[in-house]
Backbone as JSON Lines, residues from 0, in Angstrom:
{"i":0,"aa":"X","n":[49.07,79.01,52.16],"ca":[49.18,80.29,52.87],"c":[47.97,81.16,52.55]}
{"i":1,"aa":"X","n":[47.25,81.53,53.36],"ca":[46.09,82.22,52.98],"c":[46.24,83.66,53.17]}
{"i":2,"aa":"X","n":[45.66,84.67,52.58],"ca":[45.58,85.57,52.14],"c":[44.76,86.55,52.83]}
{"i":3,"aa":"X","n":[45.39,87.58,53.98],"ca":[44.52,88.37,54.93],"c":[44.75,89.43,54.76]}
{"i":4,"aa":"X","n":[43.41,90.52,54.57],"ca":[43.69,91.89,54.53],"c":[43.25,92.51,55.32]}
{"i":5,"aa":"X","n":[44.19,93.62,56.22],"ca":[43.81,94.89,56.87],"c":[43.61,96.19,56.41]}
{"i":6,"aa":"X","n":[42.92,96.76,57.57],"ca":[42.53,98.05,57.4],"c":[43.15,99.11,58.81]}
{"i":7,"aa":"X","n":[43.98,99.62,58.65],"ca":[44.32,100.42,60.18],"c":[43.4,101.86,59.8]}
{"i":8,"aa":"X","n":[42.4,102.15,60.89],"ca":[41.84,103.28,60.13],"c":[42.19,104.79,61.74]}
{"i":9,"aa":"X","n":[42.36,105.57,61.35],"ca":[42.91,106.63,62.71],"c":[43.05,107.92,62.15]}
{"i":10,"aa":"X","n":[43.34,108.81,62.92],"ca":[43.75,110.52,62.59],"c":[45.2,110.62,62.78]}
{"i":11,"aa":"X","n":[45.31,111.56,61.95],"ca":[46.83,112.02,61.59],"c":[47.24,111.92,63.22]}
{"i":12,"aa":"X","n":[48.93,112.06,63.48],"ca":[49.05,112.01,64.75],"c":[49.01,110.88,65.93]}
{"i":13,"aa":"X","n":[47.9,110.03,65.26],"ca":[47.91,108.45,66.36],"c":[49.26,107.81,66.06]}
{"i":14,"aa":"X","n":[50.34,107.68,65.17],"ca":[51.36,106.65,64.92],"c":[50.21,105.6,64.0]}
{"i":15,"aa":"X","n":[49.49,105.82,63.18],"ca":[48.54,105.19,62.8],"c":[49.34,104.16,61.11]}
{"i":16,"aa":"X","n":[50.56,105.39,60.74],"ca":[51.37,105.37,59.83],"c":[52.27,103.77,59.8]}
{"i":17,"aa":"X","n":[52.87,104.2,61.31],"ca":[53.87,103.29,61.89],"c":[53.12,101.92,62.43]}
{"i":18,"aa":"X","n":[52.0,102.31,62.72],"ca":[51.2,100.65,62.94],"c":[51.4,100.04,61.98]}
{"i":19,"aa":"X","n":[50.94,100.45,60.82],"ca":[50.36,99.74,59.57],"c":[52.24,99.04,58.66]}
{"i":20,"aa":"X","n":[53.25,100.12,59.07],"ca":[54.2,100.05,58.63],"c":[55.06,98.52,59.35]}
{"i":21,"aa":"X","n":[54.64,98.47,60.85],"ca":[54.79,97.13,61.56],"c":[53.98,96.1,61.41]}
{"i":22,"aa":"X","n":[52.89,96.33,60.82],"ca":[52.21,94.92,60.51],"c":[52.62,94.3,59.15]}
{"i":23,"aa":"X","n":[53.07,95.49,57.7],"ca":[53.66,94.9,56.95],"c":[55.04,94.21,57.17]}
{"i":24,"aa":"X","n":[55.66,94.38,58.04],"ca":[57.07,93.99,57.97],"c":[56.67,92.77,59.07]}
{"i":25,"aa":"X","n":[55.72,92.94,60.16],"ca":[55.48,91.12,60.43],"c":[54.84,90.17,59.97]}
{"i":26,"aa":"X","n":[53.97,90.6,58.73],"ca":[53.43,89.77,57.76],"c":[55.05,89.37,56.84]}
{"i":27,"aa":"X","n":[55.89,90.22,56.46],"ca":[57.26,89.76,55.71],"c":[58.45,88.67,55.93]}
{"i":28,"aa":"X","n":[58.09,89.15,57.62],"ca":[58.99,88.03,58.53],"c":[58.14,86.68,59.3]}
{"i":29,"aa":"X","n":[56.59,86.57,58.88],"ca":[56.22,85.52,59.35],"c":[56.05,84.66,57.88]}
{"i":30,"aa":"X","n":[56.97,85.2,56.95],"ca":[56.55,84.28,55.44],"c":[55.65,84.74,54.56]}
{"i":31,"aa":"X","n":[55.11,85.88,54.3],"ca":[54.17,86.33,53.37],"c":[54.7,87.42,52.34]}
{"i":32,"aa":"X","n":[54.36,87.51,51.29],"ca":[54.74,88.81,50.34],"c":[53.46,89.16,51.44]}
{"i":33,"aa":"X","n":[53.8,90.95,51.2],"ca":[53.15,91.58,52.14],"c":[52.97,93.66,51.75]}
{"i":34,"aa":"X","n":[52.19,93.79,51.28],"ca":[52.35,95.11,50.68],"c":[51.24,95.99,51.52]}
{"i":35,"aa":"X","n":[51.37,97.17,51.24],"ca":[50.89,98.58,52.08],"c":[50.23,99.43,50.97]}
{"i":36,"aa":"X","n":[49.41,100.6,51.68],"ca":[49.04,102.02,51.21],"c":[48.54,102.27,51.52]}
{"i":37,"aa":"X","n":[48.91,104.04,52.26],"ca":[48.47,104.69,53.21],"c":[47.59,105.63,52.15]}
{"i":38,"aa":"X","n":[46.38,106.3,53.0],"ca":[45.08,107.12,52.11],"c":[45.3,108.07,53.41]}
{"i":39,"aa":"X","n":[45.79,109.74,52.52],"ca":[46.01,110.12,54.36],"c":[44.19,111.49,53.73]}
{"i":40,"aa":"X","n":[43.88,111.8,54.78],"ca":[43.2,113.06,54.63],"c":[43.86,114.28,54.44]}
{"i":41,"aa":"X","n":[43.04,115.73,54.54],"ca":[43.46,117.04,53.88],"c":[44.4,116.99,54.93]}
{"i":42,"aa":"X","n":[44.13,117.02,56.24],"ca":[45.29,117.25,57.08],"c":[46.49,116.34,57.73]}
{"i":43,"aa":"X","n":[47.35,116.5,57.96],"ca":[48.2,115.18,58.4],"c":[48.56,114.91,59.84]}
{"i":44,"aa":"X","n":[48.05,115.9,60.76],"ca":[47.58,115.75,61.78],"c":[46.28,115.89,62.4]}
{"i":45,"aa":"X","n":[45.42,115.01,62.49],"ca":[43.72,115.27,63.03],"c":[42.97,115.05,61.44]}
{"i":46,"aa":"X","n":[43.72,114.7,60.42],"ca":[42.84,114.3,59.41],"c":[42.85,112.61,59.47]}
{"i":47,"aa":"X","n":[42.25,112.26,58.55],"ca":[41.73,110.84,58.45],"c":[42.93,109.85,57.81]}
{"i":48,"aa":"X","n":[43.06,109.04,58.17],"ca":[44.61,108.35,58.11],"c":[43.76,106.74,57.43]}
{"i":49,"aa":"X","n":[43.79,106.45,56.5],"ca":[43.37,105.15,56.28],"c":[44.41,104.27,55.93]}
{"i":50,"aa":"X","n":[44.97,102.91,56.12],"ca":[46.34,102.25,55.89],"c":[45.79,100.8,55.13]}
{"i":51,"aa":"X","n":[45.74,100.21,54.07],"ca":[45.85,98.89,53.62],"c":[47.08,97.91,53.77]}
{"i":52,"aa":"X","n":[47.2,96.93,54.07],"ca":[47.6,95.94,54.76],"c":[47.3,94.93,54.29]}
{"i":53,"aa":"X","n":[48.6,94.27,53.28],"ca":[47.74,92.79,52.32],"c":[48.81,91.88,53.03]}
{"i":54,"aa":"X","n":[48.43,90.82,53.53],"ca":[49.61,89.3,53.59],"c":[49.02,88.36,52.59]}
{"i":55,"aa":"X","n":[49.49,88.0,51.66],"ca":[49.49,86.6,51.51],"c":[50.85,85.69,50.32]}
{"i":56,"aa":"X","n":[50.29,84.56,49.56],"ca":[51.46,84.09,49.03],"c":[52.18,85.38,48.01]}
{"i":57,"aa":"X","n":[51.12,85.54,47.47],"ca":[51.57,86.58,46.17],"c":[50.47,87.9,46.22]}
{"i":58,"aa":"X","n":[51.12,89.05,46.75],"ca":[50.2,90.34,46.45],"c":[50.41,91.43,45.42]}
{"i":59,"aa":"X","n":[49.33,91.11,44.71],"ca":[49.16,91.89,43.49],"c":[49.42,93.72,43.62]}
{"i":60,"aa":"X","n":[48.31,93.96,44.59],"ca":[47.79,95.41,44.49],"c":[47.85,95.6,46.26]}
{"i":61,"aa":"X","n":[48.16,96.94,46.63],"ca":[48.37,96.36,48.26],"c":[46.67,97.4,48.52]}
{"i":62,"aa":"X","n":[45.88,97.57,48.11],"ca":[44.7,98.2,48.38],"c":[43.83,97.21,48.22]}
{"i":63,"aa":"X","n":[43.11,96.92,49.2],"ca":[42.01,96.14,49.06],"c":[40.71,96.68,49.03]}
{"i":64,"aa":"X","n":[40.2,95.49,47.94],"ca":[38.47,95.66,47.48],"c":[37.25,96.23,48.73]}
{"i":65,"aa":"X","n":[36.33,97.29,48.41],"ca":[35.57,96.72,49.68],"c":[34.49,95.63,49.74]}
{"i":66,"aa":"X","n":[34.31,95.15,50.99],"ca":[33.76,93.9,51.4],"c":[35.16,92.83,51.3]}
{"i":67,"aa":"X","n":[36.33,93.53,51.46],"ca":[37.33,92.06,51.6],"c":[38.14,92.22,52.93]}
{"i":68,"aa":"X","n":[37.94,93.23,53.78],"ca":[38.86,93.57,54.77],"c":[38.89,92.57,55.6]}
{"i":69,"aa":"X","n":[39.57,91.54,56.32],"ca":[39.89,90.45,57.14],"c":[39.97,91.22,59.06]}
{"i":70,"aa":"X","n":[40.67,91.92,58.96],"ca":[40.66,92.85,60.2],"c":[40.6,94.27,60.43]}
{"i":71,"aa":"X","n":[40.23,95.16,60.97],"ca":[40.38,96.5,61.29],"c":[40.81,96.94,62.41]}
{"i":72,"aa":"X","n":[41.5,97.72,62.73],"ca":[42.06,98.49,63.25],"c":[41.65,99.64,63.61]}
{"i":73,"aa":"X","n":[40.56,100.0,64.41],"ca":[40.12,101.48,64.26],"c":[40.7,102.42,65.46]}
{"i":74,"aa":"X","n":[41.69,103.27,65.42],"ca":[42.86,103.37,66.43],"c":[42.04,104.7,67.22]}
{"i":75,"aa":"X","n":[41.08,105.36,66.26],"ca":[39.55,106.0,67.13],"c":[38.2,105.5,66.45]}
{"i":76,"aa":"X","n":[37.35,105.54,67.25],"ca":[36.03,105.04,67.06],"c":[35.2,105.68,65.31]}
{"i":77,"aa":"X","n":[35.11,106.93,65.49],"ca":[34.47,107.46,64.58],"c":[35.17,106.98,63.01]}
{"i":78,"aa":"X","n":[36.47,106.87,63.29],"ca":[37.6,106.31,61.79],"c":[37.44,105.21,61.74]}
{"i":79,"aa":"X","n":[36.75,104.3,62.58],"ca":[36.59,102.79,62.56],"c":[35.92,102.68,61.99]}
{"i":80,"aa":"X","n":[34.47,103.26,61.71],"ca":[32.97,103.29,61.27],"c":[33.44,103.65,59.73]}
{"i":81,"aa":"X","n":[34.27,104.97,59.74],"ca":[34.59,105.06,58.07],"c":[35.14,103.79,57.5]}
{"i":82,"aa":"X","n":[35.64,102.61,57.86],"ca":[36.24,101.44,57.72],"c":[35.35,100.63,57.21]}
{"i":83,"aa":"X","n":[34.25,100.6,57.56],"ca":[32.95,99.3,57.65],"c":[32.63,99.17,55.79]}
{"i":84,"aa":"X","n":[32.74,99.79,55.24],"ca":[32.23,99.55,53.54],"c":[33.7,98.67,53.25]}
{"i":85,"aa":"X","n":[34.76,98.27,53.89],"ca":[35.47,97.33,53.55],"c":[35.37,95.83,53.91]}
{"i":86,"aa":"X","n":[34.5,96.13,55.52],"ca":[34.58,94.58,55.82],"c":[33.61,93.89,55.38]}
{"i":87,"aa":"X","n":[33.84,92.34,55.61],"ca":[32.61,91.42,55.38],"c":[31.81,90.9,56.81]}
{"i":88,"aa":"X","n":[31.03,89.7,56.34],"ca":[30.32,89.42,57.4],"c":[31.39,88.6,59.1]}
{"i":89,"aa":"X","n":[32.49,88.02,58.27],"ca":[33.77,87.3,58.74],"c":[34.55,88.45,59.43]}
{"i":90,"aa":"X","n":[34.63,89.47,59.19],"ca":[35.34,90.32,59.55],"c":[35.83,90.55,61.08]}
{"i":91,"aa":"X","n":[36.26,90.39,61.84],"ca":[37.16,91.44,63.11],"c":[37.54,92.83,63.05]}
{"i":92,"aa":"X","n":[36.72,93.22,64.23],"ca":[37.2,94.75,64.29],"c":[37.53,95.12,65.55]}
{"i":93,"aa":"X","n":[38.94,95.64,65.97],"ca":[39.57,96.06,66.86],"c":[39.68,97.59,67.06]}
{"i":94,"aa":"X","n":[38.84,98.26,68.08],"ca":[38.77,99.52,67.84],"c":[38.8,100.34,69.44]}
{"i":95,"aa":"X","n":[39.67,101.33,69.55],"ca":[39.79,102.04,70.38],"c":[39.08,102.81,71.06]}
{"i":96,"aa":"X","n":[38.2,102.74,72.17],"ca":[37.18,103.73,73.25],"c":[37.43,104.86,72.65]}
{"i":97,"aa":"X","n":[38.86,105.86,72.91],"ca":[38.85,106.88,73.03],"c":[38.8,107.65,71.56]}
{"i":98,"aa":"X","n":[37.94,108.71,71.92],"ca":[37.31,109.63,70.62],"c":[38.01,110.86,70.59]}
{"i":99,"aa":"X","n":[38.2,111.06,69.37],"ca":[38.97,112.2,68.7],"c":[38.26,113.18,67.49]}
{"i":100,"aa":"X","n":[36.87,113.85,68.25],"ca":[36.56,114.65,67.71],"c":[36.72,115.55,66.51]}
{"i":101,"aa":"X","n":[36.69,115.1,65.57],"ca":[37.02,115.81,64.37],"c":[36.48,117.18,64.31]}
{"i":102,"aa":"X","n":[36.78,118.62,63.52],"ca":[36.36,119.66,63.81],"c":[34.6,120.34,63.78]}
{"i":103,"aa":"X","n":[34.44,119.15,62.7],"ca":[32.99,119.74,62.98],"c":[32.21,119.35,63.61]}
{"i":104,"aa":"X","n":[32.76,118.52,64.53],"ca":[32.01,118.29,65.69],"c":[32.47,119.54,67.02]}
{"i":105,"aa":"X","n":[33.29,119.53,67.15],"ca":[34.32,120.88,67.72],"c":[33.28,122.35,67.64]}
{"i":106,"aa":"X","n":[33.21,122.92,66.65],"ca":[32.3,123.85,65.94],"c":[31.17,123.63,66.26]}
{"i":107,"aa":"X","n":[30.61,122.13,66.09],"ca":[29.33,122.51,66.59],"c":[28.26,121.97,65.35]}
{"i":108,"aa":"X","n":[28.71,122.02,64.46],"ca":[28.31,122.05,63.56],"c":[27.78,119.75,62.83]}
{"i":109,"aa":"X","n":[28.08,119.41,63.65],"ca":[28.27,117.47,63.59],"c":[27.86,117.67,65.36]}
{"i":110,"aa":"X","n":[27.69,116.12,65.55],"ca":[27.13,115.53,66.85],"c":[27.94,114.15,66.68]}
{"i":111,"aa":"X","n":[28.4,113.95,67.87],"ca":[29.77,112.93,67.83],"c":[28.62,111.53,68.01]}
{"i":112,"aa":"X","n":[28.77,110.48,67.31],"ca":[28.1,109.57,67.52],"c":[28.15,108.67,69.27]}
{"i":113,"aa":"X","n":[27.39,107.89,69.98],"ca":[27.06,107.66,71.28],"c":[28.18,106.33,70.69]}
{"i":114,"aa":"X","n":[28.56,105.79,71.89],"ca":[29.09,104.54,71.78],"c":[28.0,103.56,71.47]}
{"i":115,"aa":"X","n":[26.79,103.39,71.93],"ca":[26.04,102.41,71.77],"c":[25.5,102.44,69.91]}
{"i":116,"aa":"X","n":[25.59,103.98,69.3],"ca":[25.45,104.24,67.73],"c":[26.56,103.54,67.03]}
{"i":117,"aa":"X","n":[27.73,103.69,67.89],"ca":[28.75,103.06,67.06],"c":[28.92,101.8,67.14]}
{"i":118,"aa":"X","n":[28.55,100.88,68.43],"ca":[28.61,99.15,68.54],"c":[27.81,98.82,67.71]}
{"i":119,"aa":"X","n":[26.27,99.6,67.38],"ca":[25.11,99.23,66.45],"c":[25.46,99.02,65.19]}
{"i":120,"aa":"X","n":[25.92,100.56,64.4],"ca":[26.99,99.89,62.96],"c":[27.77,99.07,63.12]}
{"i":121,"aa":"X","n":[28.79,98.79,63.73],"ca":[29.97,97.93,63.44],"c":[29.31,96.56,63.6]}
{"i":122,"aa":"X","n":[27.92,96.57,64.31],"ca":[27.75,94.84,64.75],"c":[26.73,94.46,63.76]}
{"i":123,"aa":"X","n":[26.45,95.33,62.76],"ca":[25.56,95.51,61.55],"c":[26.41,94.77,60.2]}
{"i":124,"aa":"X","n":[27.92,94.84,60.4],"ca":[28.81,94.46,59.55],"c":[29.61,93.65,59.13]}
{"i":125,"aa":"X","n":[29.84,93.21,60.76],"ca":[30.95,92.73,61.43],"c":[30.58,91.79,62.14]}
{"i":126,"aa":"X","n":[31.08,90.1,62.33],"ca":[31.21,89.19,63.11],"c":[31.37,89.31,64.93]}
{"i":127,"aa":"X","n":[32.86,90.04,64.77],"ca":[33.17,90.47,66.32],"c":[34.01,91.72,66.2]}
{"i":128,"aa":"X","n":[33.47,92.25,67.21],"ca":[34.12,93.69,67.2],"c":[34.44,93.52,68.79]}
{"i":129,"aa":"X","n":[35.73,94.37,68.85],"ca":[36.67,94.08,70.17],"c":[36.94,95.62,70.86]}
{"i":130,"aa":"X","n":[36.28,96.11,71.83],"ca":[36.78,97.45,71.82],"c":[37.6,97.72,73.37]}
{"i":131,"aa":"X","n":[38.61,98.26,72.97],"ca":[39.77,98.45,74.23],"c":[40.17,99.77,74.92]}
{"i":132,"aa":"X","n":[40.33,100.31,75.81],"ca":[40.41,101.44,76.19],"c":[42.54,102.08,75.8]}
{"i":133,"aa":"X","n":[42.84,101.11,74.85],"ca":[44.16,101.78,74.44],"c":[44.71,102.85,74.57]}
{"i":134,"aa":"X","n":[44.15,103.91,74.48],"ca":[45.07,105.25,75.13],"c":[44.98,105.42,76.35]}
{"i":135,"aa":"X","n":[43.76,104.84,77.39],"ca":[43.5,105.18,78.65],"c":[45.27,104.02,79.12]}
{"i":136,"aa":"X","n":[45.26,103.08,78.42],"ca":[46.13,102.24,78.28],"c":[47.62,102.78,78.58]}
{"i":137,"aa":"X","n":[47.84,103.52,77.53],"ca":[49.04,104.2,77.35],"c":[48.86,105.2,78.06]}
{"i":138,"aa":"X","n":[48.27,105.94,78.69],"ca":[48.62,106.96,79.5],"c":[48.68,106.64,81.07]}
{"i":139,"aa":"X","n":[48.66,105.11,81.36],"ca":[48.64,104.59,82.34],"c":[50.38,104.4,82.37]}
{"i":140,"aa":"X","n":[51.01,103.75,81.21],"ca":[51.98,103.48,81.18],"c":[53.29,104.37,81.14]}
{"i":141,"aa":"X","n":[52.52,105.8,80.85],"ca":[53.62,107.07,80.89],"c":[53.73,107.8,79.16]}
{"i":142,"aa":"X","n":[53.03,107.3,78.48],"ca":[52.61,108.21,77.24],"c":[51.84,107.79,76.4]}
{"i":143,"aa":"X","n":[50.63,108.64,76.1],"ca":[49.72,108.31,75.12],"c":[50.48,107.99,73.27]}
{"i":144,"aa":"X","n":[51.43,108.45,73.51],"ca":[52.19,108.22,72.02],"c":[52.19,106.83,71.81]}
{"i":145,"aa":"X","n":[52.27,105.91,72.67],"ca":[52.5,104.4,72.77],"c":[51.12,103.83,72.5]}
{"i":146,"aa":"X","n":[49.99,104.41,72.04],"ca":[48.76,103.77,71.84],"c":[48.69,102.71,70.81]}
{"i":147,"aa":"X","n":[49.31,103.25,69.85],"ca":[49.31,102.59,68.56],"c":[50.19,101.1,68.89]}
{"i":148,"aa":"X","n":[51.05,101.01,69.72],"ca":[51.8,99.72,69.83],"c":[50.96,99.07,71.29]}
{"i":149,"aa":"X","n":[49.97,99.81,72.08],"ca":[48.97,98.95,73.08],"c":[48.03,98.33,71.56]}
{"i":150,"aa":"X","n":[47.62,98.77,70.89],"ca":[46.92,98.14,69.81],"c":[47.57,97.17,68.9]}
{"i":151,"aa":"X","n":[48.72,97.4,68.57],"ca":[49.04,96.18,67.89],"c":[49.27,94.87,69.28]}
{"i":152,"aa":"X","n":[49.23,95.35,70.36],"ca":[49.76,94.41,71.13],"c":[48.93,93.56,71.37]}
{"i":153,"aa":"X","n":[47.44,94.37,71.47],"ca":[46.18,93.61,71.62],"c":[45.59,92.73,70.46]}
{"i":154,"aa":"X","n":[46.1,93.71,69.46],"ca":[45.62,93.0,67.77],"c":[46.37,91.77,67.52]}
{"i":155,"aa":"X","n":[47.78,91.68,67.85],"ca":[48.63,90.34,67.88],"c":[48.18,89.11,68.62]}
{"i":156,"aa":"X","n":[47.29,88.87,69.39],"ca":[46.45,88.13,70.0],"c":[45.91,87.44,69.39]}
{"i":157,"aa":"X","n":[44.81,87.92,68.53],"ca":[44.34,87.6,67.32],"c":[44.81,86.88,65.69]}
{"i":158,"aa":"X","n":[46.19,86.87,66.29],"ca":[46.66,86.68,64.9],"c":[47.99,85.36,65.19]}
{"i":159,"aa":"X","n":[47.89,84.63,64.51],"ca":[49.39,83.04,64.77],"c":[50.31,83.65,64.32]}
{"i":160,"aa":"X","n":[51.07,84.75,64.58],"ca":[52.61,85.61,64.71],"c":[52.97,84.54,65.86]}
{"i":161,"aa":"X","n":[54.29,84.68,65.91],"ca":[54.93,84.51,67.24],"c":[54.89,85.79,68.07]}
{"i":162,"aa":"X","n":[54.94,85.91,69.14],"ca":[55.06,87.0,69.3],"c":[56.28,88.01,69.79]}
{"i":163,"aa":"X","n":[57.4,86.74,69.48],"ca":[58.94,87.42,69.48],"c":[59.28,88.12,67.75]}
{"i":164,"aa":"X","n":[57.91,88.06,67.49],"ca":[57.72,88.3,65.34],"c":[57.67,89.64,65.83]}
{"i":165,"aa":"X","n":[56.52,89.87,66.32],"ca":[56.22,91.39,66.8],"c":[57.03,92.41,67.76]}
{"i":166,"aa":"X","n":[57.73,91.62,68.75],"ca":[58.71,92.21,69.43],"c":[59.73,93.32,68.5]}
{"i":167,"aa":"X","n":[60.28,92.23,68.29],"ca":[61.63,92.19,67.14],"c":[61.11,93.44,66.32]}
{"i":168,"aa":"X","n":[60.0,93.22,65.7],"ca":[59.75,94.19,64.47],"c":[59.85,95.72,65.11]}
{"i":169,"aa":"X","n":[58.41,95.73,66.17],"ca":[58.4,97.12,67.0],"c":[59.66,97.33,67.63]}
{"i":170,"aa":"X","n":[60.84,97.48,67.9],"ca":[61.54,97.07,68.85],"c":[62.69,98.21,67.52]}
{"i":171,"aa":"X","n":[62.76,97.34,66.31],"ca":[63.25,97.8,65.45],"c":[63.37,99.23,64.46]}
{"i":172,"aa":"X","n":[61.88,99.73,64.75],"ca":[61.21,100.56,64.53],"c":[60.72,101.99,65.46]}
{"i":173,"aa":"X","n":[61.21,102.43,67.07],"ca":[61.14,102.61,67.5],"c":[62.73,103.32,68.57]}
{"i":174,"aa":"X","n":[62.45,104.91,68.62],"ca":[63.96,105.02,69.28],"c":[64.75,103.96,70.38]}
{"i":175,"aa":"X","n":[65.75,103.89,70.24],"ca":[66.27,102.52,71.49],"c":[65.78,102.95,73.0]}
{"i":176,"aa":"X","n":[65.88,104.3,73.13],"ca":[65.47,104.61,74.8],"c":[64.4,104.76,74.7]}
{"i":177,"aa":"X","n":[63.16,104.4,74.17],"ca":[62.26,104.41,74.19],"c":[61.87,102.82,74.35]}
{"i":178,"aa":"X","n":[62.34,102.21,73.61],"ca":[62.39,100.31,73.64],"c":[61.22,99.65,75.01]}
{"i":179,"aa":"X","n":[61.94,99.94,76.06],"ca":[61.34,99.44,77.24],"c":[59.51,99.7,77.47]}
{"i":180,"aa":"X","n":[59.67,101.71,77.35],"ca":[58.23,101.81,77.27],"c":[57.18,101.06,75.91]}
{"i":181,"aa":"X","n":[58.06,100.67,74.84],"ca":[57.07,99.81,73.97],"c":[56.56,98.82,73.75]}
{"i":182,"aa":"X","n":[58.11,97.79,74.42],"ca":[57.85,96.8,75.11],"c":[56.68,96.62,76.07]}
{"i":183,"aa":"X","n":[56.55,97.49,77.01],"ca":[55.53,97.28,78.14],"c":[54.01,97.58,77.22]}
{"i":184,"aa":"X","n":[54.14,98.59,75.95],"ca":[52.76,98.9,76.0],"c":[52.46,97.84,74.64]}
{"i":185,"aa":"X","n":[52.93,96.97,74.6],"ca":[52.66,96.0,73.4],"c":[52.1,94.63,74.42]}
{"i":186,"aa":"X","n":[53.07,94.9,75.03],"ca":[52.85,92.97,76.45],"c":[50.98,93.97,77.0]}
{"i":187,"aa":"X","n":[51.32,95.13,77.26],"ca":[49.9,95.93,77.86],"c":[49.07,94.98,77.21]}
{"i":188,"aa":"X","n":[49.29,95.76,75.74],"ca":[47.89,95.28,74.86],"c":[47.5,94.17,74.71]}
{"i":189,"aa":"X","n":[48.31,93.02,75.09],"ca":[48.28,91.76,75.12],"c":[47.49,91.69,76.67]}
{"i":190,"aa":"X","n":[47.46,91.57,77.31],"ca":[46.6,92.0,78.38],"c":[45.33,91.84,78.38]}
{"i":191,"aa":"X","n":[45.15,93.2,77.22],"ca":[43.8,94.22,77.6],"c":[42.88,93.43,76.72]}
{"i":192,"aa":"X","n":[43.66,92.5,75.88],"ca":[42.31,92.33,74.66],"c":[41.62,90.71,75.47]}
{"i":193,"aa":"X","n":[42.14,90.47,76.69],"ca":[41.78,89.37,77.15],"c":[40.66,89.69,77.78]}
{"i":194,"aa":"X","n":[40.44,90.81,78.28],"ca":[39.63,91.44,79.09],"c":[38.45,92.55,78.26]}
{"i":195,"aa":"X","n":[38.83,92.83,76.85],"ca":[37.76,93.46,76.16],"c":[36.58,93.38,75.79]}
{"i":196,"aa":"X","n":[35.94,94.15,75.58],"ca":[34.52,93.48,75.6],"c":[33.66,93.72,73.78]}
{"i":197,"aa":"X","n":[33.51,92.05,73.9],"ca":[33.18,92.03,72.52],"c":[31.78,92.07,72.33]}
{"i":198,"aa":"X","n":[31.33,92.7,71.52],"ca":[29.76,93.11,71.18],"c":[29.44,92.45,69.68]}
């Protein structure tokens, strides 16, 4: 059983919490000890949300080393880039178009990096980087709240889950009348990452 570590990296507010909280519990139910820890910023909405994510036979410490991250998760662009001192050259990075301006860029005071600044780092680091328009995603589907499960939907692609592993888990985790819309934005993300464009 080999031994994979994530990184979900996002701002307070994405469900960035609850991603990371569904990937430990389908690393648990596909056979792995499987441990967590969330690194939140000053604020808990619009601050910096970092999540560790260990599967394997036996996990010691659920924070991983940097240069050991196996996948990322960057649920906005600019929090993806804070991610990169974890991965290696092997690494996957799954990261979301849409940008979420942190304040000092707001103010005036920062300059939001170009998309082509940000493919440049991540492809400086990183093997393959996968980037998806996930919230444009979810707001297609009837709520941007559902971004975080278009991303695991797309991230499950990537990974030998079943994907009645992932159902089940999100499904579980999620109000019941809500079920249907998560369903759709998880099968979405499964979709979108067929069609993403890797740099």
């Amino acid at each position: 059983m080999n031994k994979i570590d994530f990184l979900v990296a996002g701002v307070g507010g994405q469900g960035t919490i609850l991603a990371s909280d569904i990937l430990a519990e389908v690393g648990m139910k596909a056979g792995y000890d499987a441990k967590k820890s969330d690194v939140l910023g000053l604020a808990v909405r619009g601050g910096s949300v970092l999540s560790h994510v260990r599967w394997g036979r036996t996990v010691a410490s659920p924070v991983s080393r940097k240069g050991t991250i196996d996948y990322l998760l960057g649920f906005e662009p600019l929090e993806a880039l804070r991610g990169t001192e974890f991965l290696h050259p092997q690494s996957s990075a799954l990261v979301n178009t849409q940008p979420i301006p942190p304040v000092s860029v707001s103010s005036g005071d920062a300059i939001y990096p170009t998309k082509e600044r940000l493919e440049q780092i991540l492809n400086a680091v990183t093997a393959k980087v996968y980037f998806v328009e996930a919230t444009k995603e979810a707001i297609r589907l009837g709520s941007s709240k559902v971004t975080n499960v278009v991303m695991l939907g797309a991230f499950s692609a990537l990974l030998d889950v079943a994907i009645e592993v992932w159902e089940k888990v999100i499904l579980s985790r999620v109000p019941s009348k809500y079920a249907q819309l998560n369903k759709a934005a998880f099968l979405a993300g499964r979709e979108l990452i067929q069609g993403a464009q890797i740099s």
